[in-house]
């Protein structure tokens, strides 16, 4: 079944009108940066303290809303059913599901402000006389946050630190933003540390920069296209770069974990390229678990049967059953939770709202859903979850496989995909097509926050097999109304 469809809000991102009236703008944060509107005077801050703050800002990616929601809730992997009055939230989730958002949507506005704020903070670090390592880390963080702005909205406001508050930020086109991000990363690479895999990799490193460069070039056809909705033409030279970037990650010591779910635990050793040390992965289980499970969740988001059915039943990535051995949280399985649920003691779990045994169903409506409707998803387990992963080696392997496929080396792509599948304990594929490559990405990376980008690249975000047709212009989100009003250099995206 397919779904039915503050550091303040900085002038750096939206050029807020109320700041334009100021004669002096003093940031009272601990970084103690001062900007003067009249002449655009900038006083450098402490780059070490600013970097610490910038890394803490990555915690925004762990939320179930805003940045994550735009990358995941709008896809065919997730549905936000409303159960009575639960998860209504004035329709913000349903509009994401149905692609009926507008320029006032709170999640879109919040993500825009969060990301552009972080871009500007990185620019401040770069202007604050950092050493070579600090500058490289700031360039990476600017690139990482700007990537999402470019990907989600197609245009990027950019303010220099020397601009006064009465000056409007310029706007980079999608193509210009792509080039800007690649330049930042290319300059940063030599001065980033070479770091191998660790469950606590929370600092920009060479592998992380190569990962983002690979993702940029894999999607370059989208970002350089004449029309955001395509068609897209993938250049073999770009695909060769993807392969080279991924090979560089491999050379830094990264490999696939034989136990798929181990990659999401504190015991992870092989795959973790970059995590957010701020916050935790707990929102990923709270947002899906039922009220009566331990831990008690928000009984929110589920996956769809059409997506669940893309897994072979013996694919290890589909999940592990709950142990129910008396240990805390042992009543929770891993992967897809479907059918009867149990307590930590291994007994039938009772839904206190219905007084029936809780059994998660395949079917789930967008509105009017009963408490047991929908297949739940657990990748981070409350018993042993580590920090929230932003970059994982398995995604890099799949980027390489797709680049091989798009570059004409189907046999090589099949070998790469099967190396991943068999390492996990699954069966090798006999052949590879564009659709089976797309499905394999879903089976490996489900609910990790980046499915929208994949669906757009494959032409499946607004249309495709089993997908209700959506308006083509929704491949880009609308520029928030507040940003359009305050910065005339921005132009509203087509269709809004």
Coordinates of C-alpha atoms in Angstrom, one line a residue:
X1 CA 0.0 0.0 0.0
X2 CA 1.5 3.4 -1.0
X3 CA 0.7 6.3 1.3
X4 CA -2.4 8.3 0.7
X5 CA -1.8 10.8 0.3
X6 CA 18.4 30.6 19.0
X7 CA 21.6 32.2 17.9
X8 CA 18.3 33.6 16.4
X9 CA 16.7 33.1 13.0
X10 CA 19.8 34.7 11.5
X11 CA 19.9 37.4 9.0
X12 CA 22.4 35.2 7.3
X13 CA 19.6 33.0 6.1
X14 CA 16.6 35.2 5.7
X15 CA 17.7 38.7 6.1
X16 CA 14.9 39.4 8.6
X17 CA 13.3 42.8 8.2
X18 CA 13.4 43.8 11.8
X19 CA 17.2 43.5 11.8
X20 CA 17.4 45.8 8.8
X21 CA 16.2 48.7 11.0
X22 CA 19.0 48.2 13.5
X23 CA 22.1 50.4 13.6
X24 CA 24.2 48.0 15.7
X25 CA 23.8 44.3 15.9
X26 CA 25.6 42.6 18.7
X27 CA 25.5 38.8 19.1
X28 CA 25.3 38.1 22.8
X29 CA 26.2 34.4 22.4
X30 CA 29.3 33.1 24.1
X31 CA 31.3 33.3 20.9
X32 CA 31.3 37.1 21.3
X33 CA 31.2 38.0 17.6
X34 CA 30.2 41.6 16.9
X35 CA 28.7 42.8 13.6
X36 CA 27.9 46.5 12.9
X37 CA 25.1 47.2 10.4
X38 CA 26.3 50.6 9.2
X39 CA 29.7 49.5 8.0
X40 CA 29.5 45.7 8.1
X41 CA 32.3 45.6 10.7
X42 CA 33.2 42.1 11.9
X43 CA 35.1 41.2 15.0
X44 CA 36.5 37.6 14.9
X45 CA 35.5 35.2 17.6
X46 CA 37.2 32.2 19.1
X47 CA 37.3 29.6 16.4
X48 CA 37.6 26.7 18.8
X49 CA 34.5 27.7 20.8
X50 CA 32.6 28.4 17.5
X51 CA 33.5 25.0 16.2
X52 CA 32.4 23.4 19.4
X53 CA 29.0 25.2 19.0
X54 CA 28.8 24.2 15.3
X55 CA 29.3 20.5 16.1
X56 CA 26.6 20.7 18.7
X57 CA 24.3 22.1 16.0
X58 CA 24.4 18.8 14.3
X59 CA 22.0 17.6 17.0
X60 CA 19.2 19.2 14.8
X61 CA 19.6 16.2 12.4
X62 CA 18.5 13.8 15.2
X63 CA 15.0 15.3 15.5
X64 CA 12.1 13.6 13.9
X65 CA 10.9 16.9 12.4
X66 CA 12.3 19.6 10.2
X67 CA 15.5 18.5 8.4
X68 CA 14.8 14.7 8.9
X69 CA 11.1 15.1 8.0
X70 CA 11.8 16.8 4.7
X71 CA 14.3 14.0 3.7
X72 CA 12.1 11.0 4.9
X73 CA 8.5 11.7 5.7
X74 CA 7.8 12.8 2.1
X75 CA 8.8 9.4 0.7
X76 CA 7.3 6.0 0.0
X77 CA 9.1 4.5 3.1
X78 CA 7.1 6.3 5.8
X79 CA 3.6 7.3 6.7
X80 CA 2.5 9.5 9.6
X81 CA -1.0 8.1 10.5
X82 CA -3.3 10.2 12.7
X83 CA -4.7 8.1 15.5
X84 CA -7.7 9.9 16.8
X85 CA -6.3 13.2 17.9
X86 CA -2.7 11.8 18.2
X87 CA -0.2 13.1 15.8
X88 CA -2.6 15.6 14.2
X89 CA -0.4 18.6 14.8
X90 CA -2.7 20.7 12.6
X91 CA -2.0 18.5 9.6
X92 CA 1.8 19.2 9.3
X93 CA 2.6 15.5 8.9
X94 CA -0.3 14.7 6.5
X95 CA 0.7 17.6 4.2
X96 CA 4.2 16.2 4.0
X97 CA 2.9 12.8 3.2
X98 CA 0.6 14.1 0.5
X99 CA 3.0 16.7 -1.0
X100 CA 0.5 19.4 -0.3
X101 CA 2.8 21.7 1.7
X102 CA 3.0 25.4 1.1
X103 CA 5.5 28.2 1.9
X104 CA 4.1 28.6 5.4
X105 CA 4.7 25.0 6.5
X106 CA 6.4 25.0 9.9
X107 CA 8.7 22.1 9.2
X108 CA 9.9 23.7 5.9
X109 CA 10.5 27.1 7.6
X110 CA 12.3 25.6 10.6
X111 CA 14.6 23.5 8.5
X112 CA 15.4 26.5 6.2
X113 CA 16.3 28.6 9.3
X114 CA 18.3 25.8 11.0
X115 CA 20.4 25.0 7.9
X116 CA 21.1 28.6 6.8
X117 CA 22.0 29.6 10.4
X118 CA 24.6 26.8 10.4
X119 CA 26.0 27.8 7.1
X120 CA 26.6 31.3 8.4
X121 CA 28.1 30.1 11.6
X122 CA 30.7 28.2 9.6
X123 CA 31.4 31.3 7.5
X124 CA 32.0 33.1 10.8
X125 CA 34.5 30.5 11.9
X126 CA 36.4 30.7 8.6
X127 CA 36.6 34.5 9.1
X128 CA 37.9 34.2 12.6
X129 CA 41.5 33.4 11.9
X130 CA 41.3 29.6 12.5
X131 CA 44.3 27.3 12.1
X132 CA 44.3 25.0 9.0
X133 CA 42.5 22.2 10.7
X134 CA 39.8 24.4 12.2
X135 CA 39.2 26.1 8.8
X136 CA 38.9 22.7 7.1
X137 CA 36.4 21.5 9.6
X138 CA 34.4 24.7 9.2
X139 CA 34.4 24.3 5.5
X140 CA 33.2 20.8 5.8
X141 CA 30.4 21.8 8.1
X142 CA 29.4 24.7 5.8
X143 CA 29.4 22.3 2.9
X144 CA 27.3 19.7 4.8
X145 CA 24.6 22.1 5.8
X146 CA 24.6 24.0 2.5
X147 CA 24.2 20.7 0.7
X148 CA 20.8 20.2 2.3
X149 CA 19.7 23.7 1.4
X150 CA 20.7 23.2 -2.2
X151 CA 19.1 19.7 -2.2
X152 CA 15.8 20.7 -0.6
X153 CA 15.3 24.2 -2.1
X154 CA 17.5 24.5 -5.2
X155 CA 18.8 28.0 -4.3
X156 CA 20.9 29.1 -1.4
X157 CA 21.1 32.6 0.3
X158 CA 24.7 33.5 1.2
X159 CA 25.9 36.4 3.4
X160 CA 29.5 37.4 3.9
X161 CA 30.4 38.3 7.5
X162 CA 31.4 41.8 6.4
X163 CA 28.0 42.6 5.1
X164 CA 25.9 45.0 7.2
X165 CA 22.4 44.0 8.3
X166 CA 21.0 46.5 5.8
X167 CA 22.6 44.5 2.9
X168 CA 20.6 41.6 1.4
X169 CA 22.3 38.2 1.2
X170 CA 23.0 37.2 -2.4
X171 CA 21.4 34.1 -3.8
X172 CA 23.3 31.2 -5.3
X173 CA 21.6 29.2 -8.0
X174 CA 21.6 25.4 -7.5
X175 CA 24.5 25.0 -10.0
X176 CA 26.5 27.8 -8.3
X177 CA 25.8 26.3 -4.8
X178 CA 27.1 22.9 -6.1
X179 CA 30.3 24.5 -7.3
X180 CA 30.7 26.4 -4.0
X181 CA 30.2 23.2 -1.9
X182 CA 32.7 21.2 -4.0
X183 CA 35.3 24.0 -3.7
X184 CA 34.9 24.1 0.1
X185 CA 35.3 20.3 0.4
X186 CA 38.2 20.1 -2.1
X187 CA 40.1 22.8 -0.2
X188 CA 39.3 21.2 3.1
X189 CA 40.4 17.7 2.3
X190 CA 44.2 18.0 2.7
X191 CA 43.8 19.5 6.2
X192 CA 41.2 17.1 7.6
X193 CA 42.4 14.2 9.8
X194 CA 42.5 10.7 8.4
X195 CA 40.2 8.8 10.8
X196 CA 39.1 5.2 10.7
X197 CA 35.7 3.9 11.7
X198 CA 34.4 4.5 15.2
X199 CA 30.9 4.6 16.8
X200 CA 31.9 8.1 18.1
X201 CA 33.3 9.7 15.0
X202 CA 31.9 13.2 15.7
X203 CA 34.5 15.4 14.0
X204 CA 34.9 16.2 10.3
X205 CA 37.5 13.9 8.7
X206 CA 38.8 12.9 5.2
X207 CA 36.3 10.0 4.9
X208 CA 33.4 12.3 5.6
X209 CA 34.5 14.9 3.0
X210 CA 35.0 12.1 0.5
X211 CA 31.5 10.8 1.3
X212 CA 29.9 14.1 0.7
X213 CA 31.9 14.6 -2.5
X214 CA 30.7 11.2 -3.7
X215 CA 27.1 12.1 -2.9
X216 CA 27.4 15.5 -4.7
X217 CA 28.7 14.0 -7.9
X218 CA 26.2 11.1 -7.8
X219 CA 23.5 13.7 -7.8
X220 CA 25.2 16.3 -10.0
X221 CA 22.9 15.6 -12.9
X222 CA 20.0 16.6 -10.7
X223 CA 21.7 19.8 -9.4
X224 CA 22.9 20.9 -12.8
X225 CA 19.6 20.0 -14.7
X226 CA 17.8 22.7 -16.6
X227 CA 14.6 21.8 -14.8
X228 CA 14.5 20.6 -11.2
X229 CA 12.2 17.7 -12.1
X230 CA 14.5 16.5 -14.9
X231 CA 15.2 14.8 -17.2
X232 CA 18.7 14.1 -15.7
X233 CA 21.7 13.1 -17.7
X234 CA 24.4 11.3 -15.7
X235 CA 28.0 11.9 -17.0
X236 CA 30.4 9.0 -16.8
X237 CA 33.2 11.3 -15.7
X238 CA 31.1 12.2 -12.6
X239 CA 30.4 8.6 -11.9
X240 CA 34.1 7.8 -12.1
X241 CA 34.7 10.5 -9.4
X242 CA 32.1 8.9 -7.2
X243 CA 34.0 5.6 -7.4
X244 CA 37.3 7.3 -6.6
X245 CA 35.9 9.1 -3.6
X246 CA 34.4 5.9 -2.2
X247 CA 37.6 4.0 -2.8
X248 CA 39.4 6.7 -0.8
X249 CA 37.0 6.0 2.1
X250 CA 37.7 2.3 1.8
X251 CA 41.5 3.0 1.9
X252 CA 41.0 4.8 5.3
X253 CA 40.0 1.5 6.8
X254 CA 36.2 1.3 6.5
X255 CA 34.4 -1.9 5.8
X256 CA 31.0 -3.6 6.1
X257 CA 29.8 -5.1 9.4
X258 CA 28.6 -8.7 9.0
X259 CA 25.8 -8.0 11.5
X260 CA 23.7 -5.3 9.9
X261 CA 22.1 -4.1 13.1
X262 CA 25.5 -4.0 14.9
X263 CA 26.3 -0.9 12.8
X264 CA 23.7 1.1 14.9
X265 CA 25.0 0.1 18.3
X266 CA 27.8 1.3 20.6
X267 CA 29.8 -1.8 19.5
X268 CA 30.0 -0.6 15.9
X269 CA 33.5 -0.9 14.6
X270 CA 33.5 -0.9 10.8
X271 CA 31.0 1.5 9.2
X272 CA 30.6 4.7 11.1
X273 CA 32.1 7.7 9.3
X274 CA 30.3 10.6 11.0
X275 CA 27.8 10.9 13.9
X276 CA 26.2 13.7 15.8
X277 CA 27.7 13.7 19.3
X278 CA 25.0 16.1 20.4
X279 CA 21.6 14.5 21.1
X280 CA 20.9 10.8 20.6
X281 CA 19.1 8.4 18.4
X282 CA 16.2 8.0 20.8
X283 CA 13.7 9.9 18.7
X284 CA 14.0 7.1 16.1
X285 CA 12.4 4.6 18.5
X286 CA 10.2 7.0 20.4
X287 CA 8.5 8.2 17.1
X288 CA 7.4 4.7 16.1
X289 CA 6.9 2.5 19.3
X290 CA 3.5 2.0 20.8
X291 CA 2.5 3.6 24.1
X292 CA 2.5 0.3 25.9
X293 CA 5.9 -0.9 24.8
X294 CA 9.0 -0.4 26.9
X295 CA 10.2 2.2 26.3
X296 CA 6.8 3.9 25.8
X297 CA 6.8 5.5 22.4
X298 CA 4.6 8.1 20.7
X299 CA 2.8 5.6 18.6
X300 CA 3.6 7.6 15.5
X301 CA 5.2 6.8 12.2
X302 CA 5.1 3.5 10.4
X303 CA 6.3 2.0 7.1
X304 CA 4.1 0.8 4.3
X305 CA 3.4 -2.8 3.3
X306 CA 4.6 -2.1 -0.3
X307 CA 8.0 -1.1 1.0
X308 CA 8.2 -4.0 3.5
X309 CA 7.4 -6.4 0.7
X310 CA 10.6 -5.4 -1.2
X311 CA 12.5 -7.5 1.3
X312 CA 13.0 -11.3 0.8
X313 CA 11.8 -12.9 4.0
X314 CA 15.3 -14.3 4.7
X315 CA 17.1 -10.9 4.2
X316 CA 18.8 -10.3 7.6
X317 CA 18.1 -6.6 7.3
X318 CA 14.4 -7.2 7.7
X319 CA 14.9 -7.7 11.4
X320 CA 15.5 -9.8 14.5
X321 CA 12.7 -10.9 16.8
X322 CA 12.4 -9.6 20.3
X323 CA 14.1 -11.8 22.9
X324 CA 11.7 -11.3 25.7
X325 CA 14.3 -12.7 28.1
X326 CA 13.5 -10.5 31.1
X327 CA 16.2 -7.9 30.4
X328 CA 15.1 -4.3 30.0
X329 CA 13.9 -3.4 26.5
X330 CA 14.2 -7.1 25.4
X331 CA 10.5 -6.9 24.4
X332 CA 11.5 -4.8 21.4
X333 CA 12.7 -6.4 18.2
X334 CA 15.0 -5.0 15.6
X335 CA 14.1 -4.0 12.0
X336 CA 10.5 -4.2 11.1
X337 CA 8.1 -4.9 13.9
X338 CA 5.0 -6.7 12.6
X339 CA 2.4 -9.0 14.2
X340 CA 2.1 -9.8 17.9
X341 CA 4.3 -7.8 20.3
X342 CA 5.6 -9.0 23.7
X343 CA 6.8 -7.6 27.0
X344 CA 10.3 -7.7 28.3
X345 CA 9.2 -10.9 30.2
X346 CA 8.2 -12.5 26.9
X347 CA 4.4 -12.4 27.6
X348 CA 1.8 -11.0 25.3
X349 CA 1.7 -7.2 25.3
X350 CA -1.7 -5.7 26.0
X351 CA -2.8 -2.5 24.3
X352 CA -4.4 -0.7 27.2
X353 CA -6.6 1.4 24.9
X354 CA -8.3 -1.7 23.4
X355 CA -7.6 -4.3 26.1
X356 CA -6.4 -6.6 23.3
X357 CA -3.1 -8.2 22.5
X358 CA -1.0 -5.7 20.6
X359 CA -0.4 -6.9 17.0
X360 CA 1.0 -4.5 14.4
X361 CA -0.9 -4.7 11.1
X362 CA 0.3 -4.4 7.5
X363 CA -2.4 -1.9 6.6
X364 CA -2.4 1.6 7.9
X365 CA -4.6 4.6 6.8
X366 CA -3.3 8.2 6.8
X367 CA -6.2 9.3 9.1
X368 CA -8.4 7.5 11.6
X369 CA -5.8 4.8 12.3
X370 CA -6.3 2.5 15.2
X371 CA -3.5 2.2 17.7
X372 CA -2.2 -1.1 16.3
X373 CA -2.1 0.0 12.6
X374 CA 1.2 0.0 10.7
X375 CA 4.5 -1.8 10.7
X376 CA 7.0 -0.2 13.0
X377 CA 10.7 0.3 12.4
X378 CA 13.6 -0.1 14.9
X379 CA 17.2 0.4 13.6
X380 CA 18.6 2.0 16.8
X381 CA 17.6 -0.1 19.7
X382 CA 17.1 1.4 23.2
X383 CA 19.2 -1.4 24.7
X384 CA 22.4 -0.5 22.9
X385 CA 22.1 2.4 20.6
X386 CA 25.1 4.6 20.0
X387 CA 25.1 8.1 18.6
X388 CA 23.0 9.1 15.6
X389 CA 24.7 8.3 12.4
X390 CA 25.1 11.0 9.7
X391 CA 27.3 9.0 7.3
X392 CA 27.7 5.3 7.1
X393 CA 30.1 3.2 4.9
X394 CA 27.3 1.0 3.5
X395 CA 25.8 4.1 1.8
X396 CA 29.2 4.8 0.3
X397 CA 29.3 1.3 -1.1
X398 CA 25.9 1.7 -2.7
X399 CA 26.9 5.0 -4.2
X400 CA 29.8 3.3 -5.8
X401 CA 27.6 0.5 -7.1
X402 CA 25.2 3.0 -8.6
X403 CA 28.0 5.0 -10.1
X404 CA 29.3 1.8 -11.7
X405 CA 25.9 1.0 -13.0
X406 CA 25.2 4.5 -14.4
X407 CA 28.7 4.5 -15.9
X408 CA 28.0 1.3 -17.9
X409 CA 29.7 -1.2 -15.8
X410 CA 26.7 -3.3 -14.8
X411 CA 28.8 -6.4 -14.0
X412 CA 31.0 -4.4 -11.6
X413 CA 27.9 -2.8 -10.0
X414 CA 26.3 -6.3 -9.5
X415 CA 29.6 -7.5 -7.8
X416 CA 29.6 -4.5 -5.5
X417 CA 25.9 -4.9 -4.5
X418 CA 26.4 -8.6 -3.9
X419 CA 29.4 -8.0 -1.8
X420 CA 27.2 -6.0 0.5
X421 CA 24.3 -8.5 0.5
X422 CA 26.4 -11.6 1.1
X423 CA 28.5 -9.8 3.8
X424 CA 25.2 -9.3 5.7
X425 CA 24.3 -12.9 5.2
X426 CA 21.8 -12.4 2.4
X427 CA 21.6 -14.0 -1.1
X428 CA 23.4 -12.6 -4.1
X429 CA 21.3 -11.0 -6.9
X430 CA 21.4 -12.7 -10.3
X431 CA 21.1 -9.4 -12.2
X432 CA 20.8 -5.7 -11.7
X433 CA 18.5 -3.1 -13.2
X434 CA 17.8 0.5 -12.3
X435 CA 14.8 -0.6 -10.4
X436 CA 16.6 -3.3 -8.5
X437 CA 19.4 -0.9 -7.7
X438 CA 16.9 1.6 -6.3
X439 CA 15.2 -1.2 -4.2
X440 CA 18.6 -2.3 -2.8
X441 CA 19.3 1.2 -1.6
X442 CA 16.0 1.2 0.2
X443 CA 16.6 -2.2 1.8
X444 CA 20.0 -1.0 3.2
X445 CA 19.3 2.6 4.1
X446 CA 15.6 2.6 5.1
X447 CA 14.6 5.4 7.5
X448 CA 18.0 6.9 7.7
X449 CA 16.8 10.3 6.4
X450 CA 18.0 10.5 2.8
X451 CA 15.3 8.7 0.8
X452 CA 13.9 11.8 -0.8
X453 CA 17.2 12.5 -2.5
X454 CA 17.3 9.0 -3.9
X455 CA 13.7 9.1 -5.1
X456 CA 14.3 12.4 -6.9
X457 CA 17.4 11.0 -8.6
X458 CA 15.5 8.0 -9.8
X459 CA 12.5 10.0 -10.9
X460 CA 10.3 8.3 -8.3
X461 CA 9.6 11.1 -5.9
X462 CA 6.4 12.3 -7.7
X463 CA 5.7 9.4 -10.0
X464 CA 6.6 5.7 -10.3
X465 CA 5.3 2.2 -10.0
X466 CA 2.6 2.1 -7.3
X467 CA 3.0 5.8 -6.5
X468 CA 0.1 8.2 -6.6
X469 CA 1.1 11.0 -9.0
X470 CA 2.3 14.1 -7.3
X471 CA 2.9 17.5 -8.8
X472 CA 6.3 17.5 -10.5
X473 CA 7.3 20.9 -8.9
X474 CA 7.3 19.3 -5.4
X475 CA 10.8 17.9 -6.2
X476 CA 11.8 21.3 -4.6
X477 CA 10.3 22.7 -1.4
X478 CA 8.9 26.3 -1.4
X479 CA 11.1 29.1 -0.1
X480 CA 9.5 30.1 3.3
X481 CA 7.2 33.1 2.9
X482 CA 9.1 34.9 5.6
X483 CA 12.4 34.6 3.7
X484 CA 10.8 35.8 0.4
X485 CA 9.5 38.9 2.2
X486 CA 12.7 39.7 3.9
X487 CA 15.1 39.0 1.0
X488 CA 14.0 40.0 -2.5
X489 CA 17.0 38.3 -3.9
X490 CA 15.2 35.0 -3.4
X491 CA 12.7 33.9 -6.0
X492 CA 9.9 31.6 -5.1
X493 CA 10.2 28.1 -6.6
X494 CA 7.9 27.2 -9.5
X495 CA 4.5 26.0 -8.4
X496 CA 4.2 27.8 -5.1

